[in-house]
Coordinates of C-alpha atoms in Angstrom, one line a residue:
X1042 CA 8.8 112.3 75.4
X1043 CA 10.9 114.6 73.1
X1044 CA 13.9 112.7 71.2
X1045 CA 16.3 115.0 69.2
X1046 CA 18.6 113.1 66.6
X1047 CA 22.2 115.2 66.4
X1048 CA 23.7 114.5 62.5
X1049 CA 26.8 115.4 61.3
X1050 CA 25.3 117.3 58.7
X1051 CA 22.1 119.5 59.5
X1052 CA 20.7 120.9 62.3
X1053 CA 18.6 118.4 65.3
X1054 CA 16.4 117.1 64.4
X1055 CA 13.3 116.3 66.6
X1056 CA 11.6 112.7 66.7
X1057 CA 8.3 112.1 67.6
X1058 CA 8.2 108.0 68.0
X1059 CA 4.7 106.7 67.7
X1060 CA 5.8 103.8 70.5
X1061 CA 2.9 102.1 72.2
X1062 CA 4.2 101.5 75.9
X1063 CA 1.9 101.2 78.9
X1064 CA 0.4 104.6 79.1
X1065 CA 1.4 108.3 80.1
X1066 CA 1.5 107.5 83.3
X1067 CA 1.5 104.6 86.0
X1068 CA -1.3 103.0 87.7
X1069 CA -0.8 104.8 91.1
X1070 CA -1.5 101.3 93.5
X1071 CA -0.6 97.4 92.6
X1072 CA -3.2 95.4 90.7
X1073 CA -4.2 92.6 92.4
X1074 CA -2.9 90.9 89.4
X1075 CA 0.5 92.3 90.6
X1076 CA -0.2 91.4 93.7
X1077 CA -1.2 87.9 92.5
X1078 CA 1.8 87.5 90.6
X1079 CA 3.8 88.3 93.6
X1080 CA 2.2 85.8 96.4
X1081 CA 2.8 83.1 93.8
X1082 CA 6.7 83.7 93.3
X1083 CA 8.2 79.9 94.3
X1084 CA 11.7 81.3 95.7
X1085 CA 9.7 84.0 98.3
X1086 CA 7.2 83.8 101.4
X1087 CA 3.9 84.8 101.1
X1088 CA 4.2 86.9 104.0
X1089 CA 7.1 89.2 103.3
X1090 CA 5.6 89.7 99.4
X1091 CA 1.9 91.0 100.9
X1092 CA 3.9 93.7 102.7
X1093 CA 5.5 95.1 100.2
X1094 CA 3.4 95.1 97.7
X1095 CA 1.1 96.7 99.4
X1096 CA -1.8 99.5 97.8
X1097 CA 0.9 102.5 97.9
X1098 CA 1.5 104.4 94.9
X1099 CA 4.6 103.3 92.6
X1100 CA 7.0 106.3 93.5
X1101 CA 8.9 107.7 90.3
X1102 CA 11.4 110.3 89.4
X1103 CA 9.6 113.6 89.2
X1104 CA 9.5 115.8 85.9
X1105 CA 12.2 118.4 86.5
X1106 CA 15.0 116.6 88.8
X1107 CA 18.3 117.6 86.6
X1108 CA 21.5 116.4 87.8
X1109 CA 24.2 113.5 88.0
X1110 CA 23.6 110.4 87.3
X1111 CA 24.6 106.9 87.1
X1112 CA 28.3 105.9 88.9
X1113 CA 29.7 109.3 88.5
X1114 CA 27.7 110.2 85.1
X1115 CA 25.0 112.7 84.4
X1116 CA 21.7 111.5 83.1
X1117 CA 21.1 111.0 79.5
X1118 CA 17.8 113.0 79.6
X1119 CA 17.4 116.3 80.3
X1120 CA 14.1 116.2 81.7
X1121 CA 11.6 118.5 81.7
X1122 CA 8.4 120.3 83.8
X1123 CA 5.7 118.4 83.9
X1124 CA 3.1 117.4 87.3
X1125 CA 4.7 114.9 89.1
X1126 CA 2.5 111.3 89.8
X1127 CA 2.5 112.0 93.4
X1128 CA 1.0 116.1 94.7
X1129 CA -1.5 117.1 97.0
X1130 CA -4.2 114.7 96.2
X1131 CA -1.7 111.7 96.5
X1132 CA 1.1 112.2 99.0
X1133 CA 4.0 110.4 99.1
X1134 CA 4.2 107.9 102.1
X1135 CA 5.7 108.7 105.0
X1136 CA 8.8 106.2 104.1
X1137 CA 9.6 108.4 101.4
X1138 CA 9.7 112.1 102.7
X1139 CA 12.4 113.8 101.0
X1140 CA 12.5 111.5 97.9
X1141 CA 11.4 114.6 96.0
X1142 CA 13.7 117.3 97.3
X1143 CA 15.5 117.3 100.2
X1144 CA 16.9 120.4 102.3
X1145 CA 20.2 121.5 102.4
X1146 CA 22.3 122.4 105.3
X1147 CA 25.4 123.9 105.6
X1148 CA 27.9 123.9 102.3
X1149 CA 32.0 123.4 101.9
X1150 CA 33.5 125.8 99.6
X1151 CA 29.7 126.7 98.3
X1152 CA 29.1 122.7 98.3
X1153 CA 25.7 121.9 99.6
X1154 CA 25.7 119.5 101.9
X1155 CA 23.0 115.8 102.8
X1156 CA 20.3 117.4 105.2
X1157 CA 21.8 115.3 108.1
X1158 CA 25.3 115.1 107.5
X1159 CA 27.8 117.7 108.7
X1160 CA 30.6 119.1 106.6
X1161 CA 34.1 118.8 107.4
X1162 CA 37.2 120.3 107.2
X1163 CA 40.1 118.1 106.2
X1164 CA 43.8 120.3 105.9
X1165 CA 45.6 119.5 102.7
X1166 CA 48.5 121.2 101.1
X1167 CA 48.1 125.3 101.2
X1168 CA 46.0 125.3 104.0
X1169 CA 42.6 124.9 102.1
X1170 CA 39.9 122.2 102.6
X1171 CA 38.8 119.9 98.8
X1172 CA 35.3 121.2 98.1
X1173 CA 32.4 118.7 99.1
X1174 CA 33.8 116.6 101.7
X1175 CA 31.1 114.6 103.5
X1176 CA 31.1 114.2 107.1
X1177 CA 32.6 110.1 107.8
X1178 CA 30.0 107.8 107.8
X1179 CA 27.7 110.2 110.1
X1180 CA 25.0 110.4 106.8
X1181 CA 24.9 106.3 107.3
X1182 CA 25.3 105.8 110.8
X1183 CA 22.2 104.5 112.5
X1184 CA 20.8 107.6 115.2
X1185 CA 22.1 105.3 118.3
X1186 CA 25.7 104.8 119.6
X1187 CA 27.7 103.0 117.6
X1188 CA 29.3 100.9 120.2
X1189 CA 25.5 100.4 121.4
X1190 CA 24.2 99.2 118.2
X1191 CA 26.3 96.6 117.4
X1192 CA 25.8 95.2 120.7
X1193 CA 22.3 95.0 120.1
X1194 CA 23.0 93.3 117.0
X1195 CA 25.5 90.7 119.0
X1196 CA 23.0 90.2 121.6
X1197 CA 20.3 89.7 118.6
X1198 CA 22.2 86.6 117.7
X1199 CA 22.9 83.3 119.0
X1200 CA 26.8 81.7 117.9
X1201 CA 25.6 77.9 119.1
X1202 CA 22.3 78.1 117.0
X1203 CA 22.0 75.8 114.4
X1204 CA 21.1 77.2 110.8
X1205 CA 20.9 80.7 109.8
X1206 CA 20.3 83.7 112.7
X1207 CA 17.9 85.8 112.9
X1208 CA 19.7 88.4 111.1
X1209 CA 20.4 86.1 108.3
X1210 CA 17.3 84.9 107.8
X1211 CA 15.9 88.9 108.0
X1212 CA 18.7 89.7 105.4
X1213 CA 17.0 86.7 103.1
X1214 CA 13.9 88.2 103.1
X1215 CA 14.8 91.4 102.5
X1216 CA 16.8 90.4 99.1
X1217 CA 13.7 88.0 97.9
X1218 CA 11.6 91.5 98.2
X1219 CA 13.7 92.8 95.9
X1220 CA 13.7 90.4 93.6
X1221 CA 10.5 89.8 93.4
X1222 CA 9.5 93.7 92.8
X1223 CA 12.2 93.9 90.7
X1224 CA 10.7 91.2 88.5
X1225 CA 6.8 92.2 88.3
X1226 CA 8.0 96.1 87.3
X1227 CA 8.9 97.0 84.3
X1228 CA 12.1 99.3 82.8
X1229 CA 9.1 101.9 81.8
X1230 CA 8.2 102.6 85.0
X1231 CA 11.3 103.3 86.4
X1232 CA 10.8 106.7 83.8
X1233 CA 10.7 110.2 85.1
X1234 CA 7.2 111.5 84.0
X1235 CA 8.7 113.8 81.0
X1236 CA 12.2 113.6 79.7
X1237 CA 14.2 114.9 76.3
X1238 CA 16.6 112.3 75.0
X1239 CA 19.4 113.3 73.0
X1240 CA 20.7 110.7 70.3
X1241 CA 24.2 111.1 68.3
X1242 CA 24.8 109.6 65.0
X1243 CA 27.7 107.6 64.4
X1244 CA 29.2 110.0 61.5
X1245 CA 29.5 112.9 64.2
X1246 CA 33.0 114.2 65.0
X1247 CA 34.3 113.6 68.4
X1248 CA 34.9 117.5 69.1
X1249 CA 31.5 117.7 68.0
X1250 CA 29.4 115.1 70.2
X1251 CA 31.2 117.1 73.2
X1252 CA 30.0 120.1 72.8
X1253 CA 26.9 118.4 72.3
X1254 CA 27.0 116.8 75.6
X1255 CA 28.4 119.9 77.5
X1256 CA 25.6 122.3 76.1
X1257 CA 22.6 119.8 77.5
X1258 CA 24.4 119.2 80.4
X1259 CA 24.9 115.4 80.2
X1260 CA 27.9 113.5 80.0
X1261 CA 26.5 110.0 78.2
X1262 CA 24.1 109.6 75.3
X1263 CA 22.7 107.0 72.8
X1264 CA 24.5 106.6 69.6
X1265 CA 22.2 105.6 66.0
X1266 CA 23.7 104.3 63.0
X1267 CA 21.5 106.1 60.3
X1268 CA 22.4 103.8 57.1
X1269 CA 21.1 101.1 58.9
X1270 CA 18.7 103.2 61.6
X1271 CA 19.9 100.4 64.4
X1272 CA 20.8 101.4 68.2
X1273 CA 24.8 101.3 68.0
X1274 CA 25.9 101.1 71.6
X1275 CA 26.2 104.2 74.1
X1276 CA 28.7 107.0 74.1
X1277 CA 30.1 107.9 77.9
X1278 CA 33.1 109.4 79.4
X1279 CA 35.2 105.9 79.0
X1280 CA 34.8 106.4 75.2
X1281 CA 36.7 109.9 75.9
X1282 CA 39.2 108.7 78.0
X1283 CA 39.8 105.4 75.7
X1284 CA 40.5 108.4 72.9
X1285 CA 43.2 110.5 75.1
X1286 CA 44.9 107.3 75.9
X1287 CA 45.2 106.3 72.2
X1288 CA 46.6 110.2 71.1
X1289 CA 48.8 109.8 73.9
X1290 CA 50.4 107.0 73.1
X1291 CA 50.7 108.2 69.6
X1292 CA 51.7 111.3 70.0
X1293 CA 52.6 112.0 66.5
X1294 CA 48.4 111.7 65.2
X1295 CA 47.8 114.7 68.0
X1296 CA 46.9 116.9 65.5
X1297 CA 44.3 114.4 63.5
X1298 CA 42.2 114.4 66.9
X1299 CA 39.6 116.7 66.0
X1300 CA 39.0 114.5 63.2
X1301 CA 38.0 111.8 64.8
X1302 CA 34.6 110.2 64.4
X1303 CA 32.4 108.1 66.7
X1304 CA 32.0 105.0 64.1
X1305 CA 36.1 104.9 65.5
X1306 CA 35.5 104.1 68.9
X1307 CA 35.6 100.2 69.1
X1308 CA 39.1 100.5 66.4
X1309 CA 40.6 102.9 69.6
X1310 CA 39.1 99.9 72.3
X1311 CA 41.3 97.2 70.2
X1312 CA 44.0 99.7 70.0
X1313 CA 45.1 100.4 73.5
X1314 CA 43.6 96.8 74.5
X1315 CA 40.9 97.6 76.8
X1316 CA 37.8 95.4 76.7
X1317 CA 34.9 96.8 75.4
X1318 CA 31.4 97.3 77.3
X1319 CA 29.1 94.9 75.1
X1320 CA 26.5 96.2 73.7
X1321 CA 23.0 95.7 75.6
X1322 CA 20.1 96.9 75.2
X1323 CA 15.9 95.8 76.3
X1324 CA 12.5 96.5 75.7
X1325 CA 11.1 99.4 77.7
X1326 CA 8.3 96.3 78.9
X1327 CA 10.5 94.0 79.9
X1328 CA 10.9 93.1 83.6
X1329 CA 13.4 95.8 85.4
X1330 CA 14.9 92.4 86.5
X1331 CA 15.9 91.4 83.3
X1332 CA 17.1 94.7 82.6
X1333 CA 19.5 94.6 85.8
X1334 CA 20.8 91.4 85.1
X1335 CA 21.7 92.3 81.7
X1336 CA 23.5 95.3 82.6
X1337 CA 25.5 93.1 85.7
X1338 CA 26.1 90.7 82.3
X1339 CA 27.7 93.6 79.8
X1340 CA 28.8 95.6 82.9
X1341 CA 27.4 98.5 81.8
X1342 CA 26.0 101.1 84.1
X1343 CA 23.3 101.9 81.9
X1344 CA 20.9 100.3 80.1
X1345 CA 18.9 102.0 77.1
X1346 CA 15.3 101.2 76.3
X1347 CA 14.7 99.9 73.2
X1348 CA 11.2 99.5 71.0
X1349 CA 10.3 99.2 67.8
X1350 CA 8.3 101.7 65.9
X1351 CA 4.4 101.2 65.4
X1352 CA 4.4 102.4 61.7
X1353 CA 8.3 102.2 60.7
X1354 CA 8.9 98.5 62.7
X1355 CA 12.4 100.0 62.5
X1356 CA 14.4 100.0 66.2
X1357 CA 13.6 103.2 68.2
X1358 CA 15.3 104.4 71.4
X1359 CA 13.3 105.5 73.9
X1360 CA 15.3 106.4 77.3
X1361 CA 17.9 104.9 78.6
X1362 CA 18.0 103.9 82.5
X1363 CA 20.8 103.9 85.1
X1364 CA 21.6 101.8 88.0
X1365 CA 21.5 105.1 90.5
X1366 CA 17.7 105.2 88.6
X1367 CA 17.3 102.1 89.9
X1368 CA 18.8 101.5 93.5
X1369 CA 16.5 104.6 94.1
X1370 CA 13.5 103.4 92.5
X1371 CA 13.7 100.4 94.7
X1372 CA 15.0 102.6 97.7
X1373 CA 11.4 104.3 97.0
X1374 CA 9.3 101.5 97.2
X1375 CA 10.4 98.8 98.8
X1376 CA 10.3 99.1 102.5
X1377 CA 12.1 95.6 103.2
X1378 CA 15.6 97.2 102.4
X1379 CA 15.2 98.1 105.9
X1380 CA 15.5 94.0 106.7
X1381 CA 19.3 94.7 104.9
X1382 CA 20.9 95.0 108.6
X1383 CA 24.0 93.0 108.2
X1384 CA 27.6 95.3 107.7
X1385 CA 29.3 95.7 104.9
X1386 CA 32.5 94.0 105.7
X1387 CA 30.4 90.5 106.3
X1388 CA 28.5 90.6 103.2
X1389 CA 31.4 91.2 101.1
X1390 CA 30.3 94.4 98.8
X1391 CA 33.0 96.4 97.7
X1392 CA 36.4 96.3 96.4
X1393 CA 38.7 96.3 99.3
X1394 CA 42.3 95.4 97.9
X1395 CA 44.8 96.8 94.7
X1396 CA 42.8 100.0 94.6
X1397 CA 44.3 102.7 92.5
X1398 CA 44.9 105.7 94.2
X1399 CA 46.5 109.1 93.6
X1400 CA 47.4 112.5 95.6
X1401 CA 46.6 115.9 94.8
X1402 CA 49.9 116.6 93.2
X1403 CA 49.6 113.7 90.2
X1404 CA 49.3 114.8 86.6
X1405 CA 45.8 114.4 85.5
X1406 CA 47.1 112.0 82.4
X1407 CA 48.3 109.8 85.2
X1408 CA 45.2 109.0 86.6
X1409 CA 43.5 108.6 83.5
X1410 CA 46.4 106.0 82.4
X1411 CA 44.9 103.9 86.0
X1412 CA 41.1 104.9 84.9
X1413 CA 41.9 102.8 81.7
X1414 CA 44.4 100.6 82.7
X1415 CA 42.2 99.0 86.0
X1416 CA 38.6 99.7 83.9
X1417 CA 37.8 101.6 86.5
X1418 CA 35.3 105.1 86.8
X1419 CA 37.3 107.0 89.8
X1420 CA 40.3 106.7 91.5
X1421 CA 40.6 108.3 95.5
X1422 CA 42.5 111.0 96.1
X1423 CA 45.0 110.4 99.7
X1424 CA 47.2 112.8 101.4
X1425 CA 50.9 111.2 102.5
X1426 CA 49.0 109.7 105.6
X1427 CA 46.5 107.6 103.6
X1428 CA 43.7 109.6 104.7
X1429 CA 41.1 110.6 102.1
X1430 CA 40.9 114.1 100.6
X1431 CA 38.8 113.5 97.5
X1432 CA 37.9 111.1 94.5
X1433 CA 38.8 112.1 91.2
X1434 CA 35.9 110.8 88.3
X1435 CA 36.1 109.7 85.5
X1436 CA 33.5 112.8 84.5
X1437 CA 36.2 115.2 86.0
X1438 CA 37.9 115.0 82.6
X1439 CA 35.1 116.4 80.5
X1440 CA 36.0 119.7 81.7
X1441 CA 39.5 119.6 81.0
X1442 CA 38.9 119.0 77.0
X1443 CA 36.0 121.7 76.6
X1444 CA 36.6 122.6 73.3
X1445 CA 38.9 120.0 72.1
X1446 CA 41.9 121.6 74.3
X1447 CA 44.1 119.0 75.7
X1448 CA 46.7 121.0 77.5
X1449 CA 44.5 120.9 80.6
X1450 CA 45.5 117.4 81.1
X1451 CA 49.1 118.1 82.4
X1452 CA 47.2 119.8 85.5
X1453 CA 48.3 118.3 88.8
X1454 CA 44.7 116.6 90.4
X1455 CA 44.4 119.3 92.8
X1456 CA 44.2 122.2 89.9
X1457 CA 41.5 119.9 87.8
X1458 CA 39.5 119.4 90.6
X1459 CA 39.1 123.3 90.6
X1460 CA 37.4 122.9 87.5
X1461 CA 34.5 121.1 88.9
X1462 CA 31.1 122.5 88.8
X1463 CA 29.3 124.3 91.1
X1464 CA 27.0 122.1 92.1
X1465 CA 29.1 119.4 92.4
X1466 CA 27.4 117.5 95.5
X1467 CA 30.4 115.9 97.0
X1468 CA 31.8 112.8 98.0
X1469 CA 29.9 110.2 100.4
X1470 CA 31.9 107.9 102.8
X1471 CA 30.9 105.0 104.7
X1472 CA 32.4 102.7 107.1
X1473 CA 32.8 98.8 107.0
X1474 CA 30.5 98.2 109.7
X1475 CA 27.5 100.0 108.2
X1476 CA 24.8 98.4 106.4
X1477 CA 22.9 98.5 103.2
X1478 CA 19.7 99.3 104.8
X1479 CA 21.3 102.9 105.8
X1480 CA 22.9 102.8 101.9
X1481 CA 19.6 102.7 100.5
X1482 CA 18.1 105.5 102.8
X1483 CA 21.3 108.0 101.7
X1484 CA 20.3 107.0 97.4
X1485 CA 16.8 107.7 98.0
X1486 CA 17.5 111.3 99.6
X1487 CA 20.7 111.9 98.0
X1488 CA 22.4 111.3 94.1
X1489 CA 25.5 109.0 95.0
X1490 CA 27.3 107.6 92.4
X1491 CA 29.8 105.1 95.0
X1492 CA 31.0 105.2 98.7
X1493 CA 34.3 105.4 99.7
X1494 CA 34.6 103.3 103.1
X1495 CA 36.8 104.5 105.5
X1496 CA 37.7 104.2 109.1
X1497 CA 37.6 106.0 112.1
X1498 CA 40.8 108.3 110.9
X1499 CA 39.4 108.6 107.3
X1500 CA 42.0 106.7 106.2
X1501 CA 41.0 105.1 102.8
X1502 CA 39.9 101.2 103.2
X1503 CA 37.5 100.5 100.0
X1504 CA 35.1 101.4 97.6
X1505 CA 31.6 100.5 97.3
X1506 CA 30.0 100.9 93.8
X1507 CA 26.9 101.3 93.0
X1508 CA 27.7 98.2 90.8
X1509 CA 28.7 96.1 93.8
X1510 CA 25.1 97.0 95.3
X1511 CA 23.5 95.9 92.8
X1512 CA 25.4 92.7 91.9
X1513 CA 24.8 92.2 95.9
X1514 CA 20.7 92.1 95.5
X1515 CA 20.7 90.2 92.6
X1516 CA 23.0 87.4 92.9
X1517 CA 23.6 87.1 96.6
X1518 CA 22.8 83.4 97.7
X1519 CA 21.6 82.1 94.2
X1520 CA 23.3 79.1 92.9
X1521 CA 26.4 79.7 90.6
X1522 CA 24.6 78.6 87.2
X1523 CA 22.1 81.4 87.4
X1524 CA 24.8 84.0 87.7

């Protein structure tokens, strides 16, 4: 692991932290103390536990995947080459073809496409099509008719039969799996194999940390307060878009911008009367468990790792870990998210009502005011009939102040959106009837950072988060005083 430390005043300086973890690399099967620890879990069957813990390599992000990550954010590492845990002499399982790359079809507007969806063509104003429209639901949909498989799914289930169906009880299973994986791994071996971690001190100009952040190609990092060499929090695009909002509404401090420090931030939070994120942080040993429930606690979409130094004992950061990291880590390795069957719209996940939209002629500013207002990281983009042309993110505004330029923020949506990166990989759709297990199959092959559920006329309906998944398989049927 290379850690660079970004000052105010000198150069970058690399970091070598002499951090005992669990080794530089993975045991590639279970223990059987694992698998001990497993079988004897009071809340979950024997049965289902064997099965998934069974002597298959622990599947991890590969050295040299660069790209978004995290709820509509880029990674905070820039990783780099190194051999993968899994080559010729250890294949992945079948289960997880494509985990590592997967192949491209046809692109939108130079957009690459999911392997088996099909792009689309949706008319908007001027005759062109938004760049990186995924085919409806087709990427989720199970390879039978649709009328066909939830008829087999009716016939599956008995109304008059006492207790919980078949499908319930499957679903049950399924999310106890989960649970109990999630709690005999650890936030180290969710890792890619080799990463570079950038850290920002506090005393580093805003104009400064984003050209940081735009030159390694990430759009969150860790943030170290050097007097007292303590982790102080994480600096993402909310922190960006919490800064506009405050110069906008003062209008008359415009110019003292570029001034403006990272130690401000949690004065501009109190200022424009937004909540702040708490603060959370674990230890890179911890159970991955803990480390999800803490980030469902601070509602944070990340989570660094954090570990003391072996000769300093002074507070070290190590990586920091993202619930797309996650979802797909368990996507990888736990084959009972195929026992998630039941459709979205009767488990509950999403956000379904008072969703802030916009159209592609709204100024820029005006969807950041709802991105702040609503504490929200995207807002869909409709045409007049409601149906869905795009989602603007909250990362779509880095762009627009490359360089500490803010003029680019009276741009309608439709000219910012033009902005966007080349390899921008879309937007995914779903549709209320589909199901998590089909979710989890699209994380593993793809990077999606929320669904937008639609209907048969791609008219907007609700959003799933990657958030709401993971609340979803962590709290789902537990009783309401260990939420």
């Amino acid at each position: 692991m290379e850690c660079q430390m970004v000052r105010e005043d000198g150069p970058p300086e690399t970091l070598t932290p002499n951090v005992e973890l669990q080794g530089d690399k993975q045991p590639e099967e279970v223990s059987p103390s694992v698998l001990a620890a497993m079988a004897m879990a009071p809340s979950v069957p024997a049965g289902p536990l064997v099965a998934a813990a069974s002597p298959t390599p622990i599947i991890k992000e590969p050295a040299g995947v660069v790209g978004k990550d995290g709820d509509g954010d880029a990674p905070c590492v820039g990783e780099s080459e190194d051999k993968p845990l899994v080559g010729e002499d250890n294949p992945l399982p079948e289960y997880a073809s494509g985990y590592i790359s997967t192949p491209l079809a046809d692109a939108v507007d130079g957009v690459a496409a999911p392997a088996s969806a099909s792009p689309i063509i949706v008319p908007i104003s001027g005759g062109t099509a938004p760049e990186g429209f995924v085919q409806p639901a087709s990427f989720l949909r199970p390879r039978v008719p649709l009328g066909a498989a939830i008829q087999a799914q009716s016939d599956a289930i008995d109304p008059n039969a006492p207790g919980p169906t078949p499908l319930d009880q499957e679903q049950i299973e399924g999310l106890r799996a989960i649970r109990a994986f999630l709690k005999v791994r650890t936030s180290y071996d969710v890792l890619p194999l080799s990463f570079r971690l950038i850290v920002l001190d506090t005393t580093l100009l805003i104009k400064k940390s984003l050209s940081i952040l735009i030159q390694n190609g990430i759009v969150s990092a860790p943030l170290w307060h050097t007097a007292s060499s303590t982790f102080a929090g994480m600096l993402t695009t909310s922190d960006f878009i919490n800064v506009i909002q405050y110069y906008w509404q003062h209008s008359d401090l415009m110019d003292e911008i570029d001034q403006f420090r990272l130690d401000n931030l949690r004065e501009v939070e109190k200022a424009i009367g937004v909540t702040p994120i708490e603060t959370a942080s674990i230890h890179p040993t911890k159970p991955l468990y803990e480390a999800c429930r803490r980030m469902l606690k601070s509602r944070a979409r990340r989570i660094p790792l954090v570990a003391l130094d072996d000769e300093t004992q002074r507070e070290m950061v190590v990586s920091v870990i993202t619930q797309y990291r996650i979802l797909k880590f368990i996507s990888a390795n736990v084959t009972e998210v195929q026992k998630l069957r039941k459709p979205l719209y009767e488990i509950g996940v999403g956000t379904y009502v008072n969703l802030a939209t916009a159209n592609m002629e709204t100024p820029v500013i005006e969807v950041i005011h709802k991105l702040v207002d609503g504490n929200i990281s995207s807002v869909p983009i409709l045409d007049a009939e409601g149906v869905v042309l795009n989602v603007f993110e909250a990362v779509d505004v880095i762009p627009l102040i490359k360089g500490g330029v803010y003029e680019d923020l009276n741009l309608t949506v439709g000219e910012a959106l033009l902005k966007r990166s080349d390899d921008f990989p879309g937007i995914y759709t779903c549709q209320p009837h589909d199901r998590l297990e089909t979710i989890f199959d699209t994380l593993r092959k793809s990077r999606v950072h929320r669904f937008v559920v639609i209907d048969d006329s791609r008219r907007l309906k609700g959003l799933v988060s990657l958030s709401d998944i993971l609340r979803y398989i962590l709290l789902e049927g537990e009783p309401p005083e260990s939420r």
